[in-house]
Protein backbone atom coordinates (compact mmCIF):
# COMPACT_ATOMS: atom_id res chain seq x y z
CA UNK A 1 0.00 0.00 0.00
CA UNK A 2 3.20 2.35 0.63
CA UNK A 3 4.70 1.55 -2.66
CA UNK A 4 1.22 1.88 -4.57
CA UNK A 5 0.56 5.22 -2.70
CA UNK A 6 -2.42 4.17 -0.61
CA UNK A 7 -1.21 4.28 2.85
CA UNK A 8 1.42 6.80 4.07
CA UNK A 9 4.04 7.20 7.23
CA UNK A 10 2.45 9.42 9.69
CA UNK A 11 4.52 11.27 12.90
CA UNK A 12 2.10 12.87 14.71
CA UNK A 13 3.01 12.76 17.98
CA UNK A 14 0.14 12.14 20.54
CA UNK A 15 -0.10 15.11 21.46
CA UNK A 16 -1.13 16.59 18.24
CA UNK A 17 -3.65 14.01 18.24
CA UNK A 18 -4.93 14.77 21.26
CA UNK A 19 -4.92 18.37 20.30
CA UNK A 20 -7.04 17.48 16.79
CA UNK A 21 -9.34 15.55 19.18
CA UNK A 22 -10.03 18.18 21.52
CA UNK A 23 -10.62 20.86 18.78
CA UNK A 24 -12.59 19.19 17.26
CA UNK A 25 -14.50 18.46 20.46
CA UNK A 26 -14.51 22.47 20.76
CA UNK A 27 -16.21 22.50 17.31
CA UNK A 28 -18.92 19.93 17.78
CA UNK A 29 -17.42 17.94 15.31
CA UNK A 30 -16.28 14.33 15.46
CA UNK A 31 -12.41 13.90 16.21
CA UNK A 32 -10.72 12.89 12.91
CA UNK A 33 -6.96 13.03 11.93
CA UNK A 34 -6.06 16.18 9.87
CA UNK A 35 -3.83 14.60 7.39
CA UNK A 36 -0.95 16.69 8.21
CA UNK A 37 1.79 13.85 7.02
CA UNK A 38 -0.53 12.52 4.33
CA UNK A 39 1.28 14.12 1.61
CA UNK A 40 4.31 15.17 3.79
CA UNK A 41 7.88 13.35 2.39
CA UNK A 42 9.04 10.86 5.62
CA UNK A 43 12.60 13.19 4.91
CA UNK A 44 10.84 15.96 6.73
CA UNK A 45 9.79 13.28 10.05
CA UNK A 46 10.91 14.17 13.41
CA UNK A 47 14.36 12.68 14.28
CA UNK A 48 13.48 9.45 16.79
CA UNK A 49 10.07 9.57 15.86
CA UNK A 50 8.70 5.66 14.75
CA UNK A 51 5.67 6.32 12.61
CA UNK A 52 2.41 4.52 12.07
CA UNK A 53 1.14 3.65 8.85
CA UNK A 54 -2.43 4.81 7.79
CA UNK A 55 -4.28 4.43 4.55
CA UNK A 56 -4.74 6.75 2.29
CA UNK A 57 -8.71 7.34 1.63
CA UNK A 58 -10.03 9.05 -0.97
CA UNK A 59 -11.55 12.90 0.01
CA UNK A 60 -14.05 12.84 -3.38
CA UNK A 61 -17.03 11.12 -3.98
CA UNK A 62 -18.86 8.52 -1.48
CA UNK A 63 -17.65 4.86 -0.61
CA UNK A 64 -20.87 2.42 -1.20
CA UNK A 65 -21.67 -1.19 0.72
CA UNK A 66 -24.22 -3.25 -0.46
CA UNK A 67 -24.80 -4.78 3.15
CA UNK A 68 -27.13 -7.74 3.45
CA UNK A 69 -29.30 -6.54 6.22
CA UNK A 70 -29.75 -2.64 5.63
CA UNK A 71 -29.44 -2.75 1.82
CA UNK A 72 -27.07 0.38 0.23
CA UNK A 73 -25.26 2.11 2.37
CA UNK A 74 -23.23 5.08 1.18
CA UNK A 75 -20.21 7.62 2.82
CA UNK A 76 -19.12 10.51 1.86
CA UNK A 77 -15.58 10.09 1.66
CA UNK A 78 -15.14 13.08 3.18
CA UNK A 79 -16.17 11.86 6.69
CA UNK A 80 -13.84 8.98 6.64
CA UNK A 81 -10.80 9.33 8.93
CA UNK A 82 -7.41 8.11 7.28
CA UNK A 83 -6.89 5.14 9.82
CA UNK A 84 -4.15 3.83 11.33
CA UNK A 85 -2.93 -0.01 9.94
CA UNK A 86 0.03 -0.29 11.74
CA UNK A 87 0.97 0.92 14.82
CA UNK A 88 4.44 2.65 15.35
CA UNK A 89 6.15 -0.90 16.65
CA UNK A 90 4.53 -2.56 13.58
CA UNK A 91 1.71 -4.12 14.82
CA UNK A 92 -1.26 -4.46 12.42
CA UNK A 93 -4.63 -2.96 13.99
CA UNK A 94 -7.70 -4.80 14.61
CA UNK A 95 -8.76 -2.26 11.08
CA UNK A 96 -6.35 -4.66 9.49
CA UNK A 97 -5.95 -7.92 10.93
CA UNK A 98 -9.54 -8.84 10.63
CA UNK A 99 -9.77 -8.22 7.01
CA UNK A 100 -6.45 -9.84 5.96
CA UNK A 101 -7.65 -12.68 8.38
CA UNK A 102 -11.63 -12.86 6.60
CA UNK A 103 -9.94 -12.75 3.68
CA UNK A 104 -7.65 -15.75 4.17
CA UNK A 105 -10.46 -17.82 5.46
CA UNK A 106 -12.84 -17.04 2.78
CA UNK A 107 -15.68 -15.21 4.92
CA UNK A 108 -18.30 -13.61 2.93
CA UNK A 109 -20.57 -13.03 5.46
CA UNK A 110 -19.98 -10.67 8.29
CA UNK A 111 -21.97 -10.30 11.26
CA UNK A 112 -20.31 -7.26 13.23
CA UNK A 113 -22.08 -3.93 14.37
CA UNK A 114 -22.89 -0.86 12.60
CA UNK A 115 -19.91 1.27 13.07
CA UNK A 116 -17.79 -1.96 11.36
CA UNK A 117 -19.39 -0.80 8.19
């Protein structure tokens, strides 16, 4: 996903997470990353700093599941956060894992709650 240019390194610290999270709690808004190193070259990363490794969504047009139970359901790409795949000591998230591991095991039917969509 790094080489293809869907996923990037990202070095913000915590802090300026917890910053983004707490204006954003200022705004009424919900807390989402604010893509600061999403088009950022890694040359310009903080000396010491291990990044994580988020993908790269798309900021046009909507993302569209044909789910079983509530029929379509569509996304405006512009709500979706850029999250985090691997963590800074390379550890895949639960984002990840669970889809690499459905997709090994040929699952094709997920039962999981609504905010898994």
């Amino acid at each position: 996903l790094l080489r293809q240019g869907k996923a990037y390194r990202c070095y913000a610290t915590s802090q300026e997470l917890e910053e983004m999270r707490e204006q954003a709690r200022l705004e009424g808004r919900p807390p989402r990353y604010d893509g600061r190193w999403r088009d950022r070259d890694p040359s310009e990363a903080p000396a010491g700093v291990a990044p994580v490794i988020r993908l790269k969504t798309p900021h046009d047009g909507e993302t569209v599941i044909e789910d079983a139970v509530q029929g379509r359901v569509a996304f405006p790409n512009k709500d979706i956060d850029d999250f985090v795949l691997l963590r800074s000591d390379g550890t895949p998230t639960f984002m990840l894992a669970v889809v690499v591991d459905d997709h090994d095991m040929g699952v094709t039917q997920i039962i999981r709650g609504d905010d898994h969509l």
